[in-house]
PDB file of C-alpha atoms in Angstrom:
ATOM      1  CA  MET P   1     -45.572  53.222  44.233  1.00 77.00           C
ATOM      2  CA  GLY P   2     -47.824  51.115  46.421  1.00 88.00           C
ATOM      3  CA  ILE P   3     -47.922  48.583  49.195  1.00 93.00           C
ATOM      4  CA  SER P   4     -46.407  45.883  46.974  1.00 94.00           C
ATOM      5  CA  ASP P   5     -43.364  48.119  46.441  1.00 95.00           C
ATOM      6  CA  LEU P   6     -42.995  48.634  50.194  1.00 95.00           C
ATOM      7  CA  GLU P   7     -43.391  44.887  50.717  1.00 95.00           C
ATOM      8  CA  ALA P   8     -40.595  44.229  48.198  1.00 94.00           C
ATOM      9  CA  VAL P   9     -38.284  46.767  49.857  1.00 95.00           C
ATOM     10  CA  LEU P  10     -38.890  45.342  53.338  1.00 95.00           C
ATOM     11  CA  PHE P  11     -38.492  41.778  52.054  1.00 93.00           C
ATOM     12  CA  SER P  12     -35.184  42.627  50.388  1.00 92.00           C
ATOM     13  CA  ALA P  13     -33.733  44.363  53.430  1.00 89.00           C
ATOM     14  CA  ALA P  14     -31.390  42.346  55.616  1.00 79.00           C
ATOM     15  CA  LYS P  15     -32.387  44.377  58.659  1.00 87.00           C
ATOM     16  CA  PRO P  16     -35.156  46.738  59.796  1.00 91.00           C
ATOM     17  CA  ILE P  17     -35.486  49.960  57.799  1.00 93.00           C
ATOM     18  CA  SER P  18     -36.061  53.283  59.534  1.00 94.00           C
ATOM     19  CA  ILE P  19     -39.111  55.339  58.637  1.00 93.00           C
ATOM     20  CA  ASP P  20     -36.735  58.084  57.461  1.00 94.00           C
ATOM     21  CA  VAL P  21     -35.277  55.678  54.886  1.00 95.00           C
ATOM     22  CA  ILE P  22     -38.782  54.685  53.734  1.00 95.00           C
ATOM     23  CA  GLN P  23     -39.621  58.392  53.354  1.00 95.00           C
ATOM     24  CA  ASP P  24     -36.476  58.865  51.271  1.00 95.00           C
ATOM     25  CA  ILE P  25     -37.035  55.795  49.055  1.00 95.00           C
ATOM     26  CA  PHE P  26     -40.646  56.634  48.219  1.00 95.00           C
ATOM     27  CA  LYS P  27     -40.350  60.442  48.436  1.00 95.00           C
ATOM     28  CA  LEU P  28     -43.175  60.607  50.980  1.00 95.00           C
ATOM     29  CA  SER P  29     -43.877  62.653  54.079  1.00 95.00           C
ATOM     30  CA  LYS P  30     -43.569  60.926  57.424  1.00 94.00           C
ATOM     31  CA  GLN P  31     -47.361  60.724  57.754  1.00 96.00           C
ATOM     32  CA  ASP P  32     -47.761  59.263  54.245  1.00 95.00           C
ATOM     33  CA  SER P  33     -44.991  56.749  54.987  1.00 95.00           C
ATOM     34  CA  LEU P  34     -46.768  55.664  58.180  1.00 94.00           C
ATOM     35  CA  THR P  35     -50.035  55.363  56.250  1.00 95.00           C
ATOM     36  CA  LEU P  36     -48.341  53.199  53.596  1.00 96.00           C
ATOM     37  CA  ILE P  37     -46.850  50.961  56.316  1.00 96.00           C
ATOM     38  CA  ASP P  38     -50.264  50.689  57.989  1.00 96.00           C
ATOM     39  CA  HIS P  39     -51.935  49.749  54.678  1.00 96.00           C
ATOM     40  CA  LEU P  40     -49.363  47.001  54.081  1.00 96.00           C
ATOM     41  CA  ALA P  41     -49.815  45.692  57.630  1.00 95.00           C
ATOM     42  CA  SER P  42     -53.612  45.650  57.231  1.00 96.00           C
ATOM     43  CA  ASP P  43     -53.401  43.957  53.821  1.00 95.00           C
ATOM     44  CA  LEU P  44     -51.107  41.188  55.083  1.00 95.00           C
ATOM     45  CA  GLU P  45     -53.309  40.535  58.096  1.00 94.00           C
ATOM     46  CA  SER P  46     -56.666  40.704  56.304  1.00 94.00           C
ATOM     47  CA  HIS P  47     -55.499  38.214  53.681  1.00 94.00           C
ATOM     48  CA  LYS P  48     -54.144  35.925  56.432  1.00 91.00           C
ATOM     49  CA  ARG P  49     -50.667  35.973  54.919  1.00 92.00           C
ATOM     50  CA  GLY P  50     -47.766  34.235  56.636  1.00 92.00           C
ATOM     51  CA  ILE P  51     -45.914  37.481  57.248  1.00 94.00           C
ATOM     52  CA  ARG P  52     -46.612  40.625  59.217  1.00 94.00           C
ATOM     53  CA  VAL P  53     -45.148  44.117  59.503  1.00 95.00           C
ATOM     54  CA  ARG P  54     -43.371  44.869  62.762  1.00 92.00           C
ATOM     55  CA  ILE P  55     -42.326  48.345  63.857  1.00 90.00           C
ATOM     56  CA  SER P  56     -39.720  48.567  66.611  1.00 86.00           C
ATOM     57  CA  ALA P  57     -37.038  50.976  67.747  1.00 80.00           C
ATOM     58  CA  ALA P  58     -34.790  49.358  65.136  1.00 82.00           C
ATOM     59  CA  GLY P  59     -37.200  50.209  62.303  1.00 91.00           C
ATOM     60  CA  VAL P  60     -39.803  48.516  60.102  1.00 94.00           C
ATOM     61  CA  GLU P  61     -39.452  44.907  58.973  1.00 93.00           C
ATOM     62  CA  LEU P  62     -41.348  41.874  57.764  1.00 93.00           C
ATOM     63  CA  VAL P  63     -41.628  39.022  60.261  1.00 91.00           C
ATOM     64  CA  SER P  64     -43.405  35.688  60.288  1.00 89.00           C
ATOM     65  CA  ALA P  65     -47.002  35.629  61.486  1.00 90.00           C
ATOM     66  CA  PRO P  66     -47.451  34.301  65.026  1.00 87.00           C
ATOM     67  CA  GLU P  67     -49.885  31.678  63.697  1.00 88.00           C
ATOM     68  CA  SER P  68     -47.034  30.170  61.679  1.00 85.00           C
ATOM     69  CA  ALA P  69     -44.667  29.781  64.634  1.00 79.00           C
ATOM     70  CA  MET P  70     -45.267  26.050  65.026  1.00 79.00           C
ATOM     71  CA  TYR P  71     -44.105  25.442  61.454  1.00 80.00           C
ATOM     72  CA  ILE P  72     -41.179  27.830  61.541  1.00 78.00           C
ATOM     73  CA  GLY P  73     -39.870  26.229  64.719  1.00 70.00           C
ATOM     74  CA  HIS P  74     -38.985  23.139  62.697  1.00 68.00           C
ATOM     75  CA  ILE P  75     -36.415  25.016  60.642  1.00 69.00           C
ATOM     76  CA  ARG P  76     -34.769  26.834  63.545  1.00 62.00           C
ATOM     77  CA  LYS P  77     -31.511  25.326  64.666  1.00 58.00           C
ATOM     78  CA  LYS P  78     -31.069  24.307  68.274  1.00 51.00           C
ATOM     79  CA  GLU P  79     -27.972  26.478  68.582  1.00 51.00           C
ATOM     80  CA  ASP P  80     -30.113  29.531  67.784  1.00 68.00           C
ATOM     81  CA  LYS P  81     -31.706  29.214  71.205  1.00 79.00           C
ATOM     82  CA  LEU P  82     -30.187  30.997  74.164  1.00 85.00           C
ATOM     83  CA  SER P  83     -29.367  29.035  77.293  1.00 87.00           C
ATOM     84  CA  ASN P  84     -31.152  29.785  80.555  1.00 90.00           C
ATOM     85  CA  ALA P  85     -27.952  31.435  81.817  1.00 92.00           C
ATOM     86  CA  ALA P  86     -27.840  33.662  78.724  1.00 92.00           C
ATOM     87  CA  MET P  87     -31.515  34.596  79.105  1.00 92.00           C
ATOM     88  CA  GLU P  88     -30.990  35.402  82.781  1.00 94.00           C
ATOM     89  CA  THR P  89     -27.929  37.531  82.011  1.00 95.00           C
ATOM     90  CA  LEU P  90     -29.745  39.307  79.185  1.00 94.00           C
ATOM     91  CA  ALA P  91     -32.665  40.086  81.504  1.00 91.00           C
ATOM     92  CA  VAL P  92     -30.312  41.549  84.123  1.00 94.00           C
ATOM     93  CA  ILE P  93     -28.565  43.697  81.510  1.00 95.00           C
ATOM     94  CA  ALA P  94     -31.844  44.860  79.937  1.00 93.00           C
ATOM     95  CA  TYR P  95     -33.305  45.889  83.275  1.00 90.00           C
ATOM     96  CA  LYS P  96     -30.248  47.452  84.917  1.00 93.00           C
ATOM     97  CA  GLN P  97     -28.274  48.852  81.968  1.00 94.00           C
ATOM     98  CA  PRO P  98     -25.726  50.299  81.765  1.00 96.00           C
ATOM     99  CA  ILE P  99     -24.149  47.637  83.976  1.00 97.00           C
ATOM    100  CA  THR P 100     -20.675  46.204  84.548  1.00 97.00           C
ATOM    101  CA  LYS P 101     -19.688  42.535  84.486  1.00 96.00           C
ATOM    102  CA  ALA P 102     -19.070  42.633  88.249  1.00 96.00           C
ATOM    103  CA  GLU P 103     -22.570  44.040  88.824  1.00 96.00           C
ATOM    104  CA  ILE P 104     -24.073  41.330  86.593  1.00 96.00           C
ATOM    105  CA  GLU P 105     -22.192  38.657  88.525  1.00 94.00           C
ATOM    106  CA  GLU P 106     -23.318  40.169  91.826  1.00 94.00           C
ATOM    107  CA  VAL P 107     -26.962  39.826  90.755  1.00 94.00           C
ATOM    108  CA  ARG P 108     -26.529  36.339  89.260  1.00 92.00           C
ATOM    109  CA  GLY P 109     -24.107  35.010  91.853  1.00 92.00           C
ATOM    110  CA  VAL P 110     -21.928  33.258  89.250  1.00 93.00           C
ATOM    111  CA  ASN P 111     -19.155  34.042  86.761  1.00 93.00           C
ATOM    112  CA  SER P 112     -20.641  35.491  83.573  1.00 93.00           C
ATOM    113  CA  ASP P 113     -17.609  35.766  81.239  1.00 93.00           C
ATOM    114  CA  LYS P 114     -18.726  33.074  78.788  1.00 93.00           C
ATOM    115  CA  VAL P 115     -22.342  34.223  78.683  1.00 95.00           C
ATOM    116  CA  ILE P 116     -21.383  37.863  78.100  1.00 96.00           C
ATOM    117  CA  LYS P 117     -19.106  36.808  75.213  1.00 95.00           C
ATOM    118  CA  GLN P 118     -21.981  34.788  73.701  1.00 92.00           C
ATOM    119  CA  LEU P 119     -24.401  37.724  73.967  1.00 95.00           C
ATOM    120  CA  LEU P 120     -21.796  40.075  72.447  1.00 95.00           C
ATOM    121  CA  SER P 121     -21.186  37.668  69.543  1.00 92.00           C
ATOM    122  CA  ARG P 122     -24.918  37.565  68.810  1.00 91.00           C
ATOM    123  CA  SER P 123     -25.093  41.379  68.939  1.00 92.00           C
ATOM    124  CA  LEU P 124     -27.758  41.260  71.653  1.00 94.00           C
ATOM    125  CA  ILE P 125     -25.590  43.392  73.942  1.00 96.00           C
ATOM    126  CA  ALA P 126     -22.791  45.878  73.312  1.00 96.00           C
ATOM    127  CA  GLU P 127     -20.091  47.716  75.196  1.00 96.00           C
ATOM    128  CA  LEU P 128     -21.464  51.181  75.960  1.00 96.00           C
ATOM    129  CA  GLY P 129     -18.337  52.694  77.485  1.00 95.00           C
ATOM    130  CA  HIS P 130     -16.545  52.550  80.817  1.00 96.00           C
ATOM    131  CA  LYS P 131     -17.758  53.246  84.336  1.00 95.00           C
ATOM    132  CA  ASP P 132     -16.034  56.206  85.950  1.00 95.00           C
ATOM    133  CA  THR P 133     -14.596  54.237  88.864  1.00 94.00           C
ATOM    134  CA  VAL P 134     -11.426  52.394  89.827  1.00 94.00           C
ATOM    135  CA  GLY P 135     -10.344  50.093  86.988  1.00 93.00           C
ATOM    136  CA  ARG P 136     -12.822  51.719  84.570  1.00 96.00           C
ATOM    137  CA  PRO P 137     -14.842  48.529  83.988  1.00 96.00           C
ATOM    138  CA  ILE P 138     -16.794  48.101  80.752  1.00 97.00           C
ATOM    139  CA  LEU P 139     -20.477  49.030  80.815  1.00 97.00           C
ATOM    140  CA  TYR P 140     -22.863  46.747  78.914  1.00 98.00           C
ATOM    141  CA  GLY P 141     -26.297  47.441  77.477  1.00 96.00           C
ATOM    142  CA  THR P 142     -28.751  45.970  75.004  1.00 94.00           C
ATOM    143  CA  THR P 143     -28.740  46.687  71.267  1.00 93.00           C
ATOM    144  CA  ASP P 144     -31.256  47.379  68.513  1.00 88.00           C
ATOM    145  CA  GLU P 145     -30.869  43.678  67.613  1.00 87.00           C
ATOM    146  CA  PHE P 146     -32.115  42.811  71.116  1.00 90.00           C
ATOM    147  CA  LEU P 147     -35.147  45.059  70.606  1.00 86.00           C
ATOM    148  CA  ARG P 148     -35.776  43.599  67.141  1.00 82.00           C
ATOM    149  CA  SER P 149     -35.492  39.985  68.262  1.00 81.00           C
ATOM    150  CA  THR P 150     -37.745  40.472  71.284  1.00 80.00           C
ATOM    151  CA  GLY P 151     -40.289  42.676  69.528  1.00 75.00           C
ATOM    152  CA  VAL P 152     -39.950  45.339  72.223  1.00 78.00           C
ATOM    153  CA  THR P 153     -40.265  48.874  70.900  1.00 77.00           C
ATOM    154  CA  SER P 154     -37.955  50.482  73.445  1.00 81.00           C
ATOM    155  CA  ILE P 155     -36.178  49.759  76.721  1.00 81.00           C
ATOM    156  CA  ASP P 156     -38.645  52.114  78.452  1.00 80.00           C
ATOM    157  CA  ASP P 157     -41.513  49.887  77.257  1.00 78.00           C
ATOM    158  CA  LEU P 158     -39.678  46.828  78.579  1.00 76.00           C
ATOM    159  CA  HIS P 159     -39.227  48.480  81.982  1.00 73.00           C
ATOM    160  CA  LYS P 160     -42.940  49.366  82.076  1.00 77.00           C
ATOM    161  CA  GLU P 161     -43.896  45.746  81.266  1.00 71.00           C
ATOM    162  CA  LEU P 162     -41.529  44.381  83.914  1.00 66.00           C
ATOM    163  CA  ASP P 163     -42.749  46.864  86.521  1.00 70.00           C
ATOM    164  CA  THR P 164     -46.365  45.940  85.738  1.00 69.00           C
ATOM    165  CA  ALA P 165     -45.610  42.223  86.024  1.00 61.00           C
ATOM    166  CA  GLU P 166     -43.765  42.825  89.289  1.00 60.00           C
ATOM    167  CA  SER P 167     -46.658  44.813  90.780  1.00 61.00           C
ATOM    168  CA  ASP P 168     -49.124  42.133  89.619  1.00 58.00           C
ATOM    169  CA  MET P 169     -47.093  39.587  91.593  1.00 51.00           C
ATOM    170  CA  SER P 170     -46.656  41.743  94.710  1.00 54.00           C
ATOM    171  CA  GLY P 171     -49.543  40.109  96.581  1.00 52.00           C
ATOM    172  CA  VAL P 172     -48.535  36.564  95.700  1.00 44.00           C
ATOM    173  CA  SER P 173     -46.833  34.446  98.325  1.00 43.00           C
ATOM    174  CA  ILE P 174     -46.212  30.763  98.860  1.00 38.00           C
ATOM    175  CA  ASP P 175     -48.979  30.842 101.497  1.00 42.00           C
ATOM    176  CA  SER P 176     -51.475  32.067  98.900  1.00 40.00           C
ATOM    177  CA  VAL P 177     -50.898  29.055  96.634  1.00 38.00           C
ATOM    178  CA  LYS P 178     -53.768  26.627  97.252  1.00 37.00           C
ATOM    179  CA  ASP P 179     -52.455  23.582  95.371  1.00 38.00           C
ATOM    180  CA  GLU P 180     -49.447  22.348  97.335  1.00 39.00           C
ATOM    181  CA  SER P 181     -48.497  20.001  94.491  1.00 38.00           C
ATOM    182  CA  LEU P 182     -47.406  23.106  92.567  1.00 36.00           C
ATOM    183  CA  ILE P 183     -44.808  23.982  95.195  1.00 36.00           C
ATOM    184  CA  GLU P 184     -41.451  22.324  94.605  1.00 40.00           C
ATOM    185  CA  SER P 185     -39.919  20.659  97.626  1.00 41.00           C
ATOM    186  CA  PRO P 186     -36.240  20.019  98.178  1.00 42.00           C
ATOM    187  CA  ASN P 187     -34.992  16.601  97.064  1.00 44.00           C
ATOM    188  CA  GLU P 188     -34.476  13.885  99.668  1.00 49.00           C
ATOM    189  CA  ASP P 189     -30.792  14.812  99.896  1.00 43.00           C
ATOM    190  CA  GLY P 190     -31.685  18.445 100.684  1.00 42.00           C
ATOM    191  CA  THR P 191     -30.769  19.841  97.240  1.00 38.00           C
ATOM    192  CA  GLU P 192     -33.184  21.767  95.050  1.00 36.00           C
ATOM    193  CA  ASN P 193     -33.836  21.450  91.328  1.00 37.00           C
ATOM    194  CA  ILE P 194     -32.739  24.500  89.406  1.00 35.00           C
TER     195      ILE P 194
END
């Protein structure tokens, strides 16, 4: 048993594998399993291979190397991309979960039925239960697939990143922008580009 065996197992898996499963497959302690994963990750990176090891809340998996993204983009289908509305809805759900459809729509200001169905069908969000209020509306939250596809280890990490970004922007205002060409103005008819 070595790193090539772990590489084969991860390559063959259709989804991330938990460290517990790796321990079971190779009959290793947790520490030895983590060491084996680390050795594989180091080997792939040092040999400038096109794949890397990623560890997330969903488990351990092989992913394409960031340096290869420009080539991989050519084989991705356009329909794989999420719309701006879907990304916005996903961000609201990730930050405020568990959250109801009405609460999502209150934040976004528009009907979100179609977008929620799309996110459910892609397994990026799931129904977590019902809110204990009149009508018992469905509560939505993100899934392990969301964590895997974004590379975020946990929702707590995501909240920390968002809070850091928000505090970094706290002193920024329109008045502090020196280059006025960067500020979008309303169109001649008074409308704004979205």
